[in-house]
Coordinates of C-alpha atoms and ligand atoms in Angstrom, one line a residue:
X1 CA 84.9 89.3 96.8
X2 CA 87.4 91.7 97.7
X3 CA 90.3 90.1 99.9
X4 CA 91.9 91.7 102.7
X5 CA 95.6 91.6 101.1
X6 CA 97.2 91.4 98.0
X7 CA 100.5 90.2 97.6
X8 CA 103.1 91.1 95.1
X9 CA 105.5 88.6 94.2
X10 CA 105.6 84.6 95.1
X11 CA 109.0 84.0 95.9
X12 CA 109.6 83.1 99.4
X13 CA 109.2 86.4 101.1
X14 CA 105.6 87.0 99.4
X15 CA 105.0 83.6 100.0
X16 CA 106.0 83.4 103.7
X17 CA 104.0 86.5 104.4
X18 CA 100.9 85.1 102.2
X19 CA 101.1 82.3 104.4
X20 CA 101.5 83.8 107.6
X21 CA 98.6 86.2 106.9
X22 CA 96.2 83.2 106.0
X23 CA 97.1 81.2 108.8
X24 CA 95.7 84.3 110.7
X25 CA 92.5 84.1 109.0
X26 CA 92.9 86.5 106.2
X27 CA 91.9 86.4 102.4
X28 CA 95.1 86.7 100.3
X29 CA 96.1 86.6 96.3
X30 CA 99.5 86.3 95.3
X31 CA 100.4 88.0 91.6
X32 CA 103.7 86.4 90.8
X33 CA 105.8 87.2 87.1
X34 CA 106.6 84.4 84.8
X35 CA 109.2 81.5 84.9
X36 CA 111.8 84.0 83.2
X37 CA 111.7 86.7 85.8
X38 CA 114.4 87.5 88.2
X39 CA 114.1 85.4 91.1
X40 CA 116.4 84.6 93.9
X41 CA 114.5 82.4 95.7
X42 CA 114.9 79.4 93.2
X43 CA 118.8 79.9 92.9
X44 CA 120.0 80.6 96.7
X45 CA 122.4 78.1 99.2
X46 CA 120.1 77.1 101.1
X47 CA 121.5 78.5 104.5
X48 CA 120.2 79.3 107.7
X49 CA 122.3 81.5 109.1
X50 CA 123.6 83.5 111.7
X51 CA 127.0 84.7 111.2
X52 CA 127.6 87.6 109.3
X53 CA 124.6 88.7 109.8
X54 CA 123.7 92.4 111.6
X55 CA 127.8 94.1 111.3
X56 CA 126.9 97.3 111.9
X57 CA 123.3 96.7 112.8
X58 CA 122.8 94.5 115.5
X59 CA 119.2 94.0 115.3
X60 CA 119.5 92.2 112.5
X61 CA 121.9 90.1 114.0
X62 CA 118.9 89.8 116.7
X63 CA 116.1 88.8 114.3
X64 CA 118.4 86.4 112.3
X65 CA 118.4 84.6 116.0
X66 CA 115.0 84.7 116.6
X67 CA 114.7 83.5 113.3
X68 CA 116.7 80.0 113.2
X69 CA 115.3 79.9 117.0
X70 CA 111.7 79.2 115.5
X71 CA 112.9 77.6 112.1
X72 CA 112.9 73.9 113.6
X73 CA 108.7 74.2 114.7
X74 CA 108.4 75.6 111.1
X75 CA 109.6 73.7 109.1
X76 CA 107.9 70.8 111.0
X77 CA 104.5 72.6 110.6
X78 CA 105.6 73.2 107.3
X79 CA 105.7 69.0 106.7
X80 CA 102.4 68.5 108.7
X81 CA 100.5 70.6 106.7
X82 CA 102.0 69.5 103.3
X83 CA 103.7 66.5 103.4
X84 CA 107.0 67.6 102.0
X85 CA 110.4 67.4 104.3
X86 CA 112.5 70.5 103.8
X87 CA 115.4 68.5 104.8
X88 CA 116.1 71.3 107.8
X89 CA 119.1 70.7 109.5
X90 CA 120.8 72.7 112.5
X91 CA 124.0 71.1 113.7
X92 CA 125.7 74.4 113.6
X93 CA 127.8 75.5 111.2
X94 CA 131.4 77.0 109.8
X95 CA 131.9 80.5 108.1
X96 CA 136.2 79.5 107.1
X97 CA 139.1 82.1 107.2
X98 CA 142.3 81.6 105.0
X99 CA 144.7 83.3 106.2
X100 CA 145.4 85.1 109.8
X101 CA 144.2 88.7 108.9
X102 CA 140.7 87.1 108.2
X103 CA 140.4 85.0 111.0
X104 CA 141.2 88.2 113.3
X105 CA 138.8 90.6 111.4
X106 CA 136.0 88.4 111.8
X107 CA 136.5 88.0 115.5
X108 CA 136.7 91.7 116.3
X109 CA 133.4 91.7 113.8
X110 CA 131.7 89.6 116.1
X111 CA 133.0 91.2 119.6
X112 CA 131.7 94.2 118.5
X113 CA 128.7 93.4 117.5
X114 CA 128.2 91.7 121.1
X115 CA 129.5 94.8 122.6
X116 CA 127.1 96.3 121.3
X117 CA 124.2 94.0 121.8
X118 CA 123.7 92.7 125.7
X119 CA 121.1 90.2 124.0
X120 CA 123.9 89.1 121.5
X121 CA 126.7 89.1 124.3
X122 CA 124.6 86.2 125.7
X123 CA 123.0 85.0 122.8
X124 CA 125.1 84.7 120.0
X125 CA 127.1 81.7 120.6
X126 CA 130.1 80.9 118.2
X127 CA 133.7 80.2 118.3
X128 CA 136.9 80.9 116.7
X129 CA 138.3 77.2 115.9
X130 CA 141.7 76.5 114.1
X131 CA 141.8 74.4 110.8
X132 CA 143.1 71.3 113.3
X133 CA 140.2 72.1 116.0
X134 CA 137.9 72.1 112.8
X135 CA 138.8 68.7 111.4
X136 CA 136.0 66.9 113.5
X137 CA 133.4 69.4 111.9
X138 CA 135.1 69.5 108.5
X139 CA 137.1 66.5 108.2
X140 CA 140.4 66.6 105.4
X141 CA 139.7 70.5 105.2
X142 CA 142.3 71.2 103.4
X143 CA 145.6 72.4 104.7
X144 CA 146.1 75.9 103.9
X145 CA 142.6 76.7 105.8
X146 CA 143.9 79.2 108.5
X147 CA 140.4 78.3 110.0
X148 CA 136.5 79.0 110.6
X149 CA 134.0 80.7 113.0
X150 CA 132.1 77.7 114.6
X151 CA 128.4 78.7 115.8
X152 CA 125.6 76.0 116.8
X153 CA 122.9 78.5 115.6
X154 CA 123.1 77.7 111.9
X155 CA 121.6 75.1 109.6
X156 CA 120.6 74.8 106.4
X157 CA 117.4 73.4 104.1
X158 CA 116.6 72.5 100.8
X159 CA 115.1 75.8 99.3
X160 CA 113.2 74.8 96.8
X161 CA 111.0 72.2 98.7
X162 CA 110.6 75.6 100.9
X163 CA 109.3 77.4 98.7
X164 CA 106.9 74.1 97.1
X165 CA 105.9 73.7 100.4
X166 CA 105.0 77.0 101.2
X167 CA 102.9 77.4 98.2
X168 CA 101.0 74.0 98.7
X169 CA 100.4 74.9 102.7
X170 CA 99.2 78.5 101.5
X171 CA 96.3 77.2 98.8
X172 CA 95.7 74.6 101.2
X173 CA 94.5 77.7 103.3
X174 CA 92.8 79.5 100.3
X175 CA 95.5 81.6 99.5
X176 CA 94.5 82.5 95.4
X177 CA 97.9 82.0 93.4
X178 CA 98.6 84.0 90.2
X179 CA 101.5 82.6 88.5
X180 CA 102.6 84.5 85.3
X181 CA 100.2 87.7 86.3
X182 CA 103.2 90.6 86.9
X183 CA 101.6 93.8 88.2
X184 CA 101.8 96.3 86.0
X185 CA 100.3 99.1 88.3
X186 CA 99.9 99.6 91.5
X187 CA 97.1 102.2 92.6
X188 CA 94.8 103.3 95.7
X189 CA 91.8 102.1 95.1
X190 CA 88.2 103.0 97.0
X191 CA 89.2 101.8 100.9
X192 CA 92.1 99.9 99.3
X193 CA 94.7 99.1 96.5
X194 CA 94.4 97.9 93.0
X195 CA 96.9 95.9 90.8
X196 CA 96.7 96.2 87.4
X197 CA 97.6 93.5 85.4
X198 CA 97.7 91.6 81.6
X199 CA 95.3 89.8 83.2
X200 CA 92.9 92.0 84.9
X201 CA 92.5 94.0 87.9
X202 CA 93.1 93.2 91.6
X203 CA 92.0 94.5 94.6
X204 CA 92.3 94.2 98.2
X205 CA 92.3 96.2 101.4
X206 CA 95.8 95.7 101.8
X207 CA 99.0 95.6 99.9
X208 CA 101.7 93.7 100.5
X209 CA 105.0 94.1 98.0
X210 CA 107.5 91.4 98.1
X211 CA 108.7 91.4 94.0
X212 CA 112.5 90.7 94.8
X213 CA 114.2 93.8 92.4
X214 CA 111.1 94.3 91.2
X215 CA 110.7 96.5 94.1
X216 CA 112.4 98.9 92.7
X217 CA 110.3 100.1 89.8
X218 CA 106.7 99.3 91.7
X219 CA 107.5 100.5 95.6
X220 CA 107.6 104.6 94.9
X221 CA 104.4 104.5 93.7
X222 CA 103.3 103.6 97.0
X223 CA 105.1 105.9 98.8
X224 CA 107.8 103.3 99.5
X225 CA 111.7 103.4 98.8
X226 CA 112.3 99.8 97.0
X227 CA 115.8 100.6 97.6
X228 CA 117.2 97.2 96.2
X229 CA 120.3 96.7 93.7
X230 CA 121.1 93.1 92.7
X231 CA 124.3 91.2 93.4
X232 CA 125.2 88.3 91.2
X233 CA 126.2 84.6 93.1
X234 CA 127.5 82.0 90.7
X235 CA 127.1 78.1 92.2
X236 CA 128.1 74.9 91.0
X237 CA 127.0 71.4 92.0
X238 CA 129.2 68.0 92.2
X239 CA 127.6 65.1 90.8
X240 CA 126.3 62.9 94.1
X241 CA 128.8 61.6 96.3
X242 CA 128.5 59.1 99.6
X243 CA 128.4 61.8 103.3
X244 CA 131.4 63.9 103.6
X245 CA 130.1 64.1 107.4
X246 CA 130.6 68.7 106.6
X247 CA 128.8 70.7 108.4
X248 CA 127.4 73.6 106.2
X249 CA 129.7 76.4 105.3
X250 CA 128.7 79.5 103.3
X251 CA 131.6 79.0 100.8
X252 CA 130.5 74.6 100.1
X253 CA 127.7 72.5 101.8
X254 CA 126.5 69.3 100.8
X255 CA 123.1 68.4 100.1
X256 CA 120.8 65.8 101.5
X257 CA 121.1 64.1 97.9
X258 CA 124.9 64.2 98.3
X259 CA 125.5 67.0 95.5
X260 CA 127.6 69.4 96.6
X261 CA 126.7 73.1 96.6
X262 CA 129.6 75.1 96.2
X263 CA 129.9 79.2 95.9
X264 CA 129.8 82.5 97.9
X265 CA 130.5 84.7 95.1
X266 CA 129.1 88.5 94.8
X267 CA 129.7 90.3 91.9
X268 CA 128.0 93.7 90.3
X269 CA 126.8 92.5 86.9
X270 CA 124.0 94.5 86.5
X271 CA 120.9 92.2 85.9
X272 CA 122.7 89.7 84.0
X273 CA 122.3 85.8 85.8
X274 CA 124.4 84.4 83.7
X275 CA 127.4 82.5 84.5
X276 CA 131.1 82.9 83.3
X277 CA 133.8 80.5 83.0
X278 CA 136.5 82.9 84.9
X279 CA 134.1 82.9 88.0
X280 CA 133.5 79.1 87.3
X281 CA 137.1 78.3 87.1
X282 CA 137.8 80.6 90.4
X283 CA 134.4 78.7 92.4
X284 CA 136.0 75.1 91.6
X285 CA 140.1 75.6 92.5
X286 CA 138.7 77.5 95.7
X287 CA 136.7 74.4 96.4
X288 CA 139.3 72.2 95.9
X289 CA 141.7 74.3 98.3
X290 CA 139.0 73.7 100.9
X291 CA 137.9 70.6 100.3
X292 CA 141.2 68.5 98.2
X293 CA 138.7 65.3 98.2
X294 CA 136.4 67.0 95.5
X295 CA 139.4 67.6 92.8
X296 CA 138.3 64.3 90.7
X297 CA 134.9 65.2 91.3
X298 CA 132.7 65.9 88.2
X299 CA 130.1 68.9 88.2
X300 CA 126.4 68.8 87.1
X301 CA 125.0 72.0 87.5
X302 CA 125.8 75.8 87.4
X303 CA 123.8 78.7 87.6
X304 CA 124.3 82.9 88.5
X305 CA 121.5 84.4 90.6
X306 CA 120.7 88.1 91.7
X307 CA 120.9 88.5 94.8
X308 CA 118.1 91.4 96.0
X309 CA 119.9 93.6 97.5
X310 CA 119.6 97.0 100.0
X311 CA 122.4 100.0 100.6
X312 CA 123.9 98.4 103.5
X313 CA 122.5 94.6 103.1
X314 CA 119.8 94.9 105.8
X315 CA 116.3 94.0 105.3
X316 CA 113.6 96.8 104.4
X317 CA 110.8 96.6 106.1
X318 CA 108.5 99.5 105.3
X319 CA 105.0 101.1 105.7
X320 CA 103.9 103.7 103.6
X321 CA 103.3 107.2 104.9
X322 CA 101.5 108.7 102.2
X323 CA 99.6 105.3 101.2
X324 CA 98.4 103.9 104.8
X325 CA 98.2 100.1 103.9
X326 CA 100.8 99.8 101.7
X327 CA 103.9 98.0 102.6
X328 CA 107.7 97.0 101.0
X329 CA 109.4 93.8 102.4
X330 CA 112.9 92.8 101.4
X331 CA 115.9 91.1 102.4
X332 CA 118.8 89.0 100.9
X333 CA 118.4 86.4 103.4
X334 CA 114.8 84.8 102.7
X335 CA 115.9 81.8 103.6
X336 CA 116.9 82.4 106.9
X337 CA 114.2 84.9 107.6
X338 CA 111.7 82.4 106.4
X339 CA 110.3 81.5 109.7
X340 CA 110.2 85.0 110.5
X341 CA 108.6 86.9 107.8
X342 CA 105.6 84.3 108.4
X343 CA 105.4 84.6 111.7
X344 CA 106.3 88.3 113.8
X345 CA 106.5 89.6 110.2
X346 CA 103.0 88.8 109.6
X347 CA 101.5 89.2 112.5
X348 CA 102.9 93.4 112.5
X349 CA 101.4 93.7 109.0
X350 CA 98.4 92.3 110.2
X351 CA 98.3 94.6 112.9
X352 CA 99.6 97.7 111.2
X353 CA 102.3 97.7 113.5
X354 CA 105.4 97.1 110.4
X355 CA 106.4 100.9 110.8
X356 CA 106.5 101.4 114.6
X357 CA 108.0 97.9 115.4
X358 CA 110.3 97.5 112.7
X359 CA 111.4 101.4 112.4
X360 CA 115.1 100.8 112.0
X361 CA 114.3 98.9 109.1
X362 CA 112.9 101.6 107.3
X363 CA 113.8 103.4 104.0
X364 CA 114.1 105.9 105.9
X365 CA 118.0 104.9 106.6
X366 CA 118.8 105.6 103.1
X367 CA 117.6 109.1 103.1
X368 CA 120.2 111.7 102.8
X369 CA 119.2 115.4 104.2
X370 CA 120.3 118.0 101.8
Ligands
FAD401 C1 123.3 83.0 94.9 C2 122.4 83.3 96.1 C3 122.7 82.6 97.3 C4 121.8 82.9 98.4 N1 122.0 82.1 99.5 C5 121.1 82.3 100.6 C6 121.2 81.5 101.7 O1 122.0 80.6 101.8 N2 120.4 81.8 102.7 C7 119.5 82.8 102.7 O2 118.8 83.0 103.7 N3 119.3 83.5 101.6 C8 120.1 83.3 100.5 N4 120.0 84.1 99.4 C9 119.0 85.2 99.4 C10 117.6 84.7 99.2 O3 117.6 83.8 98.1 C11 116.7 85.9 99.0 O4 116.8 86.7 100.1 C12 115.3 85.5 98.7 O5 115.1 84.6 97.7 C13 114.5 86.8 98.3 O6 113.2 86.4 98.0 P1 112.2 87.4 97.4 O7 110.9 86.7 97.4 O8 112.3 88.7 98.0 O9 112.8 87.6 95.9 P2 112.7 86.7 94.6 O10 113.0 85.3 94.8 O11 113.5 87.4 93.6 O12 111.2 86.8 94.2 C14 110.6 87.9 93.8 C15 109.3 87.5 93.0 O13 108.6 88.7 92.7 C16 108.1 88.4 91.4 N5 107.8 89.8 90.8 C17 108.7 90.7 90.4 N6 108.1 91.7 89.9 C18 106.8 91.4 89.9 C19 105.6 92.1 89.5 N7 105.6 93.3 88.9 N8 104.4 91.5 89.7 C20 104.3 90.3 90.3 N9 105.4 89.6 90.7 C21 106.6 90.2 90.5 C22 109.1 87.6 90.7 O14 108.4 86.8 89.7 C23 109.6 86.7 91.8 O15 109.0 85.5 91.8 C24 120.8 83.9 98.3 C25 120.6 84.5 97.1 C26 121.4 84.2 96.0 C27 121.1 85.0 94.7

């Protein structure tokens, strides 16, 4: 039986559009690499996030909204149809600034991205608070914080029990999983698209490709830019400790099992995932300046991931031209967009409306004109 879509890649963008598509009725199989492949969506921080998100392009900062807006119903429908708890949390959160010249470049960031955004001037809600104003958010921040933008809209989850939970509510609706099937091909096929794989062939009506960096070698031969570069984050984790009572920042958050997530590093290393002790070394003594309680703290864990990035860090959201049927999807904010991609997202695929809805996150942007 030929299904209606084929998705390429099973982290959580392919998986949050598989699912999205198959609550809507349709027949979908996911082709996913092995356990060795590049994959963000098992090494992230687990934020749901609003700030920082859409400088420069203030839609962004607009679906971001609409994002966490619908993240609370689901992740709950998330639970009810599989049992596991996401650990979701929105009590707001705190993007810090350490010194003065910070602080005020991030507030004219933000004023004009609500200048230019009516629906963001009443929207976006956040705050400028001093390292003293923090303290009841953030308590013994550390004293040489200058301070932190404050904004109710953003959260954070465990992302791995996303992604679990997402794959167990997709088979649950007959979603057919390939782990360790990459795509070696991608071709038009009669009324459709084929993948070609170790494996076998697939075939569907519709393609779907969501493969992270692997984008970049598979999208043109749809038709479709792929125009993603990845960008290295190193993260360590504390051993468990009793409830700091932190709200989540991007640079340390604590988990619901007490660990401690700590790093916001972006580095160009090419695809290497690795970690190094210099970075390491730089994570930990910024962690301590924020957070002086964690010094005699051990650490368990540390991992690099590659970030899957675009030109100017906005998602791609593309429909082929020359290969009607055929779309790109990617971001480097999968978590947040979660909710998103499985709703609106999947609903435009499913309507063929990706291109004319989501134009100004085409390829297209990336095209210079001779
Ligand atoms: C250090 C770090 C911290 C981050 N923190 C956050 C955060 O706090 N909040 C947030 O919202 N986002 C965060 N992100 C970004 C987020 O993790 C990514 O946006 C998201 O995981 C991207 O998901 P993806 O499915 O597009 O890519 P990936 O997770 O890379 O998945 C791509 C999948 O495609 C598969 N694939 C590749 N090629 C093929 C092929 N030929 N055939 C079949 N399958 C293929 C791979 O096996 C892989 O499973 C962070 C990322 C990093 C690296």
């Amino acid at each position: 039986m030929r299904q209606d879509f084929l998705i390429i890649g099973g982290g959580v963008v392919g998986m949050a559009v598989a699912y999205g598509l198959a609550r809507a009725g349709q027949g979908v199989t996911v082709l996913d690499e092995s356990d060795d492949a590049l994959r963000a969506s098992r090494g992230n921080a687990g934020l749901t996030w609003v700030q920082g998100k859409g400088i420069g392009m203030p839609r962004y900062a607009e679906l971001s909204l609409d994002a966490v807006r619908g993240w609370s119903a689901f992740a709950r429908e998330l639970t009810e149809r599989t049992g596991i708890d996401l650990q979701y949390e929105q009590r707001g959160g705190v993007d810090l600034c350490f010194d003065a010249e910070e602080a005020e470049s991030r507030q004219r960031e933000y004023d004009e991205l609500q200048q230019a955004s009516p629906r963001l001037a009443r929207e976006f809600e956040w705050d400028y608070l001093s390292r003293d104003a923090l303290l009841p958010y953030l308590p013994e921040l550390g004293e040489r914080i200058h301070g932190g933008t404050w904004s109710p809209h953003d959260g954070h989850c465990n992302p791995l029990y996303l992604l679990r939970a997402l794959y167990a509510a997709s088979r649950a609706l007959g979603v057919e999983i390939h782990p360790s099937t990459p795509a070696q091909a991608l071709s038009k096929a009669d009324s459709g698209f084929c993948a070609t794989t170790a494996k076998g062939t697939f075939t569907a009506e519709r393609i779907v490709i969501a493969a992270g960096l692997g984008a970049r070698t598979l999208a043109p031969t749809l038709g479709l830019s792929g125009a993603v570069a990845p960008l290295r984050g190193q993260i360590l984790v504390t051993e468990r400790l009793p409830a700091l009572g932190w709200l989540p920042t991007p640079q340390l958050r604590q988990t619901a099992s007490g660990g401690v997530l700590i790093g916001d590093t972006h580095e160009r290393s090419g695809f290497d995932k690795g970690v190094t002790l210099a970075m390491m070394q730089a994570i930990a003594a910024k962690a301590v300046q924020i957070c002086p309680a964690l010094e005699a703290t051990r650490l368990v864990r540390a991992w690099g991931a590659l970030r899957v990035m675009t030109p100017d860090g906005n998602p791609l959201y593309e429909a082929s031209a020359s290969h009607p049927g055929a779309y790109n999807i990617n971001c480097h904010s999968g978590i947040t967009l979660a909710s998103f991609h499985a709703s609106a997202l999947a609903e435009a695929i499913l309507n063929d409306r990706l291109g004319q809805q989501y134009a100004a996150f085409s390829g297209e942007r990336f095209h210079v004109s001779a």
